[in-house]
Amino acid sequence: MPTSRPDSAPPLPLYVCLAGPTASGKTAAALAIARAHPVEIISVDSALVYRSMDIGTAKPSATELAAVPHHLVNIRDPLQAYSAAEFVQDAHRLIHQITARGRLPLLVGGTMLYFKALFDGIDPMPPAQPALRAAIEAQAQLEGWPALHTELARVDPATAARLAPADGQRIQRALEVYRASGLPLSHFHARSGEPALSAVPLITLEPHDRAWLHARIAQRFDAMLAAGFLEEVRALRARGDLHAELPSMRCVGYRQAWEALDGLAGMDSLRERGIAATRQLAKRQITWLRSMAQRQVVDCQAEDAAQQVLRAVEQAMAQNAQA
């Protein structure tokens, strides 16, 4: 079942994708696959790329990282950005390299934009424009982010529809891209008229009861706090070169902790706000997943969910061997 890129580059060999919302059990399922077959994991997670951000990202433990080769984890300093276009380039390179070593590339994560960019292709976006960004920031200070969200809806309704009116970071980037290029951000996220790579095996872990996932999210956030999440954020702040508007510090959990430490929100409400933000993230992830027609859904609430994922991977490998 070889797959092909949406451009003229050489076809990609078989790779398997495992996606799901946060706290759905992706790491456990991936490690179950790794115990049964020679795989290397390519992380599809925009937060795991950052070094020194371990607790708040639920990064696999040192033992888990050592048990099977992981890629695209701890590859950026929190001061640096990492884009969907960079991910696609890195993923293509790694898929070929892992296959050449006789192993199966297993792409695991919850950053759905990265999956979509990999499946549909992505055009190079305009580079950051500091002057435009500053102008948008100043406009937001005067008018508020909801007003800029309304502006975005006029020029890029597809992007505006998936962003909350208060999501300043993403609204800012979308307007920056439009003002720099004259093209909506949605143009760069998916090339019009080019079908998704439906042959790519995409296995997803999804709950049939959203309350079950919410309980898992709360349990995990409590575990992060107990493990020293606030101390991790304090250490990042102590560097002196990071600030709240960086993509790394706007990751779910880190943003809420930073605001609490800045005194912009009460420390006593950190848990509630962190859990609420993570729930919203999970809701967006599930919405993205439902738009991917090729996905094979596994109920993450099932006791044997990891084994179901393993069987789905083995089925994809068997079909590829027969092709």
Coordinates of C-alpha atoms in Angstrom, one line a residue:
M1 CA 0.0 0.0 0.0
P2 CA 2.6 2.6 -1.0
T3 CA 1.4 6.2 -0.7
S4 CA 2.3 9.2 -2.7
R5 CA 3.0 12.8 -2.1
P6 CA 0.6 15.4 -3.5
D7 CA 3.5 16.9 -5.5
S8 CA 6.0 15.4 -7.9
A9 CA 8.4 14.0 -5.2
P10 CA 9.1 10.3 -5.1
P11 CA 6.3 8.1 -3.6
L12 CA 6.5 7.4 0.1
P13 CA 6.7 3.9 1.4
L14 CA 4.2 2.5 3.8
Y15 CA 3.7 4.4 7.1
V16 CA 0.9 4.2 9.7
C17 CA -0.7 7.0 11.6
L18 CA -2.1 6.9 15.1
A19 CA -4.1 10.0 16.1
G20 CA -6.4 11.0 18.8
P21 CA -7.4 13.7 21.2
T22 CA -5.2 14.4 24.3
A23 CA -5.4 11.8 27.0
S24 CA -6.9 9.2 24.7
G25 CA -4.1 6.6 25.3
K26 CA -2.0 7.1 22.2
T27 CA 1.4 6.5 24.0
A28 CA 0.3 3.2 25.5
A29 CA -1.1 2.0 22.2
A30 CA 2.1 3.0 20.3
L31 CA 4.3 1.2 22.8
A32 CA 2.1 -1.9 22.5
I33 CA 2.8 -1.8 18.7
A34 CA 6.5 -1.3 19.3
R35 CA 6.6 -4.4 21.6
A36 CA 5.2 -6.5 18.7
H37 CA 6.9 -5.1 15.7
P38 CA 10.1 -3.2 14.7
V39 CA 8.8 0.4 14.5
E40 CA 10.2 3.9 15.0
I41 CA 7.9 6.6 16.3
I42 CA 7.6 10.0 14.6
S43 CA 5.9 12.4 17.0
V44 CA 3.1 14.4 15.5
D45 CA 2.8 16.9 18.3
S46 CA 3.6 20.6 18.2
A47 CA 4.4 20.7 22.0
L48 CA 6.7 17.7 22.2
V49 CA 9.2 19.3 19.9
Y50 CA 10.3 21.6 22.8
R51 CA 13.1 20.8 25.2
S52 CA 12.6 21.5 28.9
M53 CA 8.8 21.2 28.5
D54 CA 8.3 17.7 29.8
I55 CA 5.6 17.7 32.5
G56 CA 3.0 20.0 30.9
T57 CA 3.3 18.3 27.6
A58 CA 2.8 14.7 29.0
K59 CA 6.0 13.9 27.2
P60 CA 6.9 10.1 27.2
S61 CA 9.2 9.3 30.1
A62 CA 12.9 8.7 29.6
T63 CA 12.2 4.9 29.9
E64 CA 9.5 5.1 27.2
L65 CA 11.7 7.2 24.9
A66 CA 14.5 4.6 25.4
A67 CA 12.3 1.7 24.7
V68 CA 11.7 2.6 21.1
P69 CA 13.3 5.2 18.8
H70 CA 11.4 8.5 18.9
H71 CA 11.8 11.3 16.4
L72 CA 10.8 15.0 16.5
V73 CA 10.8 15.1 20.3
N74 CA 13.1 17.6 22.0
I75 CA 14.3 19.2 18.7
R76 CA 13.6 22.8 19.5
D77 CA 14.4 25.3 22.2
P78 CA 11.2 26.9 23.5
L79 CA 12.4 30.2 22.0
Q80 CA 12.2 28.7 18.5
A81 CA 9.2 28.1 16.4
Y82 CA 8.3 25.0 14.5
S83 CA 5.8 25.0 11.6
A84 CA 3.6 22.5 9.8
A85 CA 5.7 22.9 6.7
E86 CA 8.9 22.0 8.7
F87 CA 7.0 19.0 10.1
V88 CA 6.1 17.7 6.6
Q89 CA 9.7 18.1 5.4
D90 CA 11.0 16.3 8.5
A91 CA 8.4 13.6 8.3
H92 CA 9.1 12.7 4.7
R93 CA 12.8 12.5 5.4
L94 CA 12.3 10.3 8.4
I95 CA 9.8 8.0 6.7
H96 CA 12.3 7.2 4.0
Q97 CA 15.2 6.7 6.5
I98 CA 13.2 4.5 8.9
T99 CA 12.0 2.3 6.0
A100 CA 15.5 2.0 4.8
R101 CA 16.4 0.6 8.2
G102 CA 13.8 -2.1 7.8
R103 CA 11.4 -0.6 10.3
L104 CA 7.9 0.7 10.1
P105 CA 7.4 4.5 10.5
L106 CA 4.6 5.0 13.1
L107 CA 3.3 8.6 13.2
V108 CA 1.7 9.2 16.6
G109 CA 0.2 12.4 18.0
G110 CA -2.7 14.9 18.3
T111 CA -1.6 17.9 16.2
M112 CA -4.2 17.5 13.5
L113 CA -2.9 20.3 11.4
Y114 CA 0.4 18.4 11.0
F115 CA -1.5 15.3 9.9
K116 CA -3.6 17.3 7.4
A117 CA -0.5 19.0 6.0
L118 CA 1.1 15.6 5.5
F119 CA -1.9 14.1 3.8
D120 CA -3.0 17.0 1.7
G121 CA 0.3 18.8 1.1
I122 CA 1.2 22.3 2.2
D123 CA 2.5 25.3 0.3
P124 CA 5.3 27.4 1.8
M125 CA 3.7 30.1 3.9
P126 CA 5.1 33.7 4.0
P127 CA 7.8 34.1 6.7
A128 CA 7.1 36.0 9.9
Q129 CA 6.6 39.7 9.3
P130 CA 7.5 41.5 12.6
A131 CA 6.1 44.9 11.4
L132 CA 2.7 43.4 10.3
R133 CA 2.6 41.4 13.6
A134 CA 3.2 44.5 15.6
A135 CA 0.5 46.4 13.7
I136 CA -2.0 43.6 14.3
E137 CA -1.1 43.5 18.0
A138 CA -1.7 47.3 18.3
Q139 CA -5.0 47.0 16.5
A140 CA -6.1 44.2 18.9
Q141 CA -5.2 46.4 21.9
L142 CA -7.5 49.1 20.5
E143 CA -10.4 46.9 19.1
G144 CA -10.1 43.6 20.9
W145 CA -9.4 40.1 19.4
P146 CA -13.1 39.5 18.7
A147 CA -13.2 42.4 16.3
L148 CA -10.1 41.1 14.5
H149 CA -11.8 37.7 14.4
T150 CA -14.7 39.3 12.6
E151 CA -12.2 40.8 10.1
L152 CA -10.6 37.4 9.6
A153 CA -14.0 35.9 8.9
R154 CA -14.4 38.3 6.0
V155 CA -11.1 37.4 4.3
D156 CA -10.7 33.8 5.4
P157 CA -14.0 32.3 6.7
A158 CA -12.6 28.7 6.7
T159 CA -9.9 29.6 9.2
A160 CA -12.1 31.9 11.3
A161 CA -14.7 29.2 11.6
R162 CA -12.2 26.9 13.5
L163 CA -10.8 29.7 15.8
A164 CA -12.3 31.1 18.9
P165 CA -12.9 34.9 18.9
A166 CA -10.4 35.3 21.7
D167 CA -7.6 33.1 20.2
G168 CA -5.3 36.0 19.7
Q169 CA -2.2 34.0 18.7
R170 CA -3.9 32.2 15.8
I171 CA -6.0 35.1 14.7
Q172 CA -2.8 37.2 14.5
R173 CA -1.0 34.7 12.4
A174 CA -3.9 34.2 10.0
L175 CA -4.2 38.0 9.5
E176 CA -0.5 38.3 9.2
V177 CA -0.4 35.7 6.4
Y178 CA -3.3 37.3 4.6
R179 CA -1.9 40.8 4.7
A180 CA 1.6 39.6 3.6
S181 CA 0.4 37.4 0.8
G182 CA -3.1 38.4 -0.2
L183 CA -4.1 34.7 0.3
P184 CA -6.0 33.2 3.2
L185 CA -4.2 30.9 5.6
S186 CA -6.6 28.1 4.6
H187 CA -5.0 28.2 1.1
F188 CA -1.7 27.1 2.6
H189 CA -3.1 24.5 4.9
A190 CA -4.6 22.5 2.0
R191 CA -4.1 22.7 -1.7
S192 CA -7.4 23.1 -3.5
G193 CA -8.4 20.2 -5.7
E194 CA -5.8 17.8 -4.5
P195 CA -7.3 14.7 -2.7
A196 CA -6.1 13.5 0.6
L197 CA -3.9 10.4 0.6
S198 CA -6.7 8.1 1.5
A199 CA -4.4 5.0 1.2
V200 CA -2.5 6.1 4.3
P201 CA -3.6 4.0 7.2
L202 CA -5.0 6.3 9.8
I203 CA -6.1 4.7 13.1
T204 CA -7.8 7.0 15.6
L205 CA -8.5 6.6 19.3
E206 CA -11.8 8.3 20.1
P207 CA -14.2 8.2 23.0
H208 CA -17.9 7.3 22.7
D209 CA -18.5 9.2 25.9
R210 CA -17.0 12.7 26.1
A211 CA -17.3 12.6 29.9
W212 CA -14.9 9.7 30.1
L213 CA -12.3 11.8 28.3
H214 CA -13.0 14.8 30.5
A215 CA -12.3 12.7 33.6
R216 CA -9.0 11.5 32.1
I217 CA -8.0 15.1 31.3
A218 CA -8.7 16.2 34.8
Q219 CA -6.8 13.3 36.3
R220 CA -3.8 14.0 34.0
F221 CA -3.7 17.7 34.9
D222 CA -3.8 16.9 38.6
A223 CA -0.9 14.5 38.0
M224 CA 1.0 17.2 36.2
L225 CA 0.5 19.6 39.1
A226 CA 1.6 17.0 41.6
A227 CA 4.7 16.2 39.5
G228 CA 5.9 19.8 39.6
F229 CA 4.3 21.5 36.6
L230 CA 4.4 24.9 38.2
E231 CA 8.1 24.5 39.1
E232 CA 8.7 23.6 35.4
V233 CA 7.1 26.8 34.2
R234 CA 8.9 28.8 36.9
A235 CA 12.2 27.4 35.6
L236 CA 11.3 28.4 32.0
R237 CA 10.4 31.9 33.2
A238 CA 13.7 32.2 35.1
R239 CA 15.6 31.9 31.8
G240 CA 14.7 35.5 31.1
D241 CA 14.4 35.2 27.3
L242 CA 11.0 33.6 27.1
H243 CA 7.6 35.4 27.0
A244 CA 4.0 34.6 27.0
E245 CA 3.4 35.2 23.3
L246 CA 5.8 32.5 22.1
P247 CA 4.2 29.5 20.5
S248 CA 5.8 27.3 23.1
M249 CA 4.4 29.3 26.0
R250 CA 1.0 29.4 24.5
C251 CA 0.7 25.6 24.6
V252 CA -2.3 24.4 26.6
G253 CA -1.5 24.5 30.3
Y254 CA 1.7 26.6 29.9
R255 CA -0.4 29.6 28.9
Q256 CA -2.6 29.3 32.0
A257 CA 0.3 28.7 34.3
W258 CA 2.2 31.7 32.9
E259 CA -0.9 34.0 33.4
A260 CA -1.2 32.8 37.0
L261 CA 2.4 33.5 37.7
D262 CA 2.1 36.9 36.1
G263 CA -0.8 37.6 38.4
L264 CA -3.2 38.0 35.5
A265 CA -5.4 35.2 36.8
G266 CA -5.7 33.7 40.3
M267 CA -3.4 30.8 41.2
D268 CA -6.5 29.2 42.8
S269 CA -8.2 29.0 39.4
L270 CA -5.2 27.5 37.6
R271 CA -6.5 23.9 37.8
E272 CA -10.0 24.8 36.6
R273 CA -8.7 27.0 33.7
G274 CA -6.1 24.4 32.7
I275 CA -8.6 21.6 32.5
A276 CA -11.1 23.8 30.6
A277 CA -8.5 24.7 28.0
T278 CA -7.4 21.1 27.6
R279 CA -11.1 20.1 27.1
Q280 CA -11.4 22.7 24.4
L281 CA -8.2 21.4 22.7
A282 CA -9.7 17.8 22.8
K283 CA -12.9 19.1 21.2
R284 CA -11.0 20.8 18.4
Q285 CA -8.9 17.6 17.9
I286 CA -12.1 15.4 17.6
T287 CA -13.6 17.9 15.1
W288 CA -10.5 17.7 12.9
L289 CA -10.5 13.9 13.1
R290 CA -14.1 13.7 12.0
S291 CA -13.2 15.5 8.8
M292 CA -10.6 12.7 7.9
A293 CA -12.7 10.2 5.9
Q294 CA -10.0 7.5 5.8
R295 CA -9.7 7.1 9.5
Q296 CA -10.4 3.8 11.3
V297 CA -11.9 4.5 14.7
V298 CA -11.0 2.5 17.8
D299 CA -13.0 3.2 21.0
C300 CA -10.3 4.4 23.4
Q301 CA -12.6 3.5 26.3
A302 CA -12.4 -0.2 25.4
E303 CA -10.3 -2.3 27.8
D304 CA -8.4 -3.8 24.8
A305 CA -8.1 -0.5 22.9
A306 CA -4.3 -0.9 22.5
Q307 CA -4.7 -4.4 21.2
Q308 CA -7.4 -3.2 18.7
V309 CA -4.9 -0.6 17.5
L310 CA -2.2 -3.3 17.1
R311 CA -4.5 -5.5 15.1
A312 CA -5.4 -2.5 12.8
V313 CA -1.7 -1.8 12.2
E314 CA -1.0 -5.5 11.5
Q315 CA -3.9 -5.5 9.0
A316 CA -2.4 -2.5 7.2
M317 CA 1.0 -4.2 7.1
A318 CA -0.5 -7.4 5.7
Q319 CA -2.4 -5.5 3.0
N320 CA 0.8 -3.6 2.0
A321 CA 2.7 -7.0 1.8
Q322 CA 0.1 -8.3 -0.7
A323 CA 0.1 -5.1 -2.8

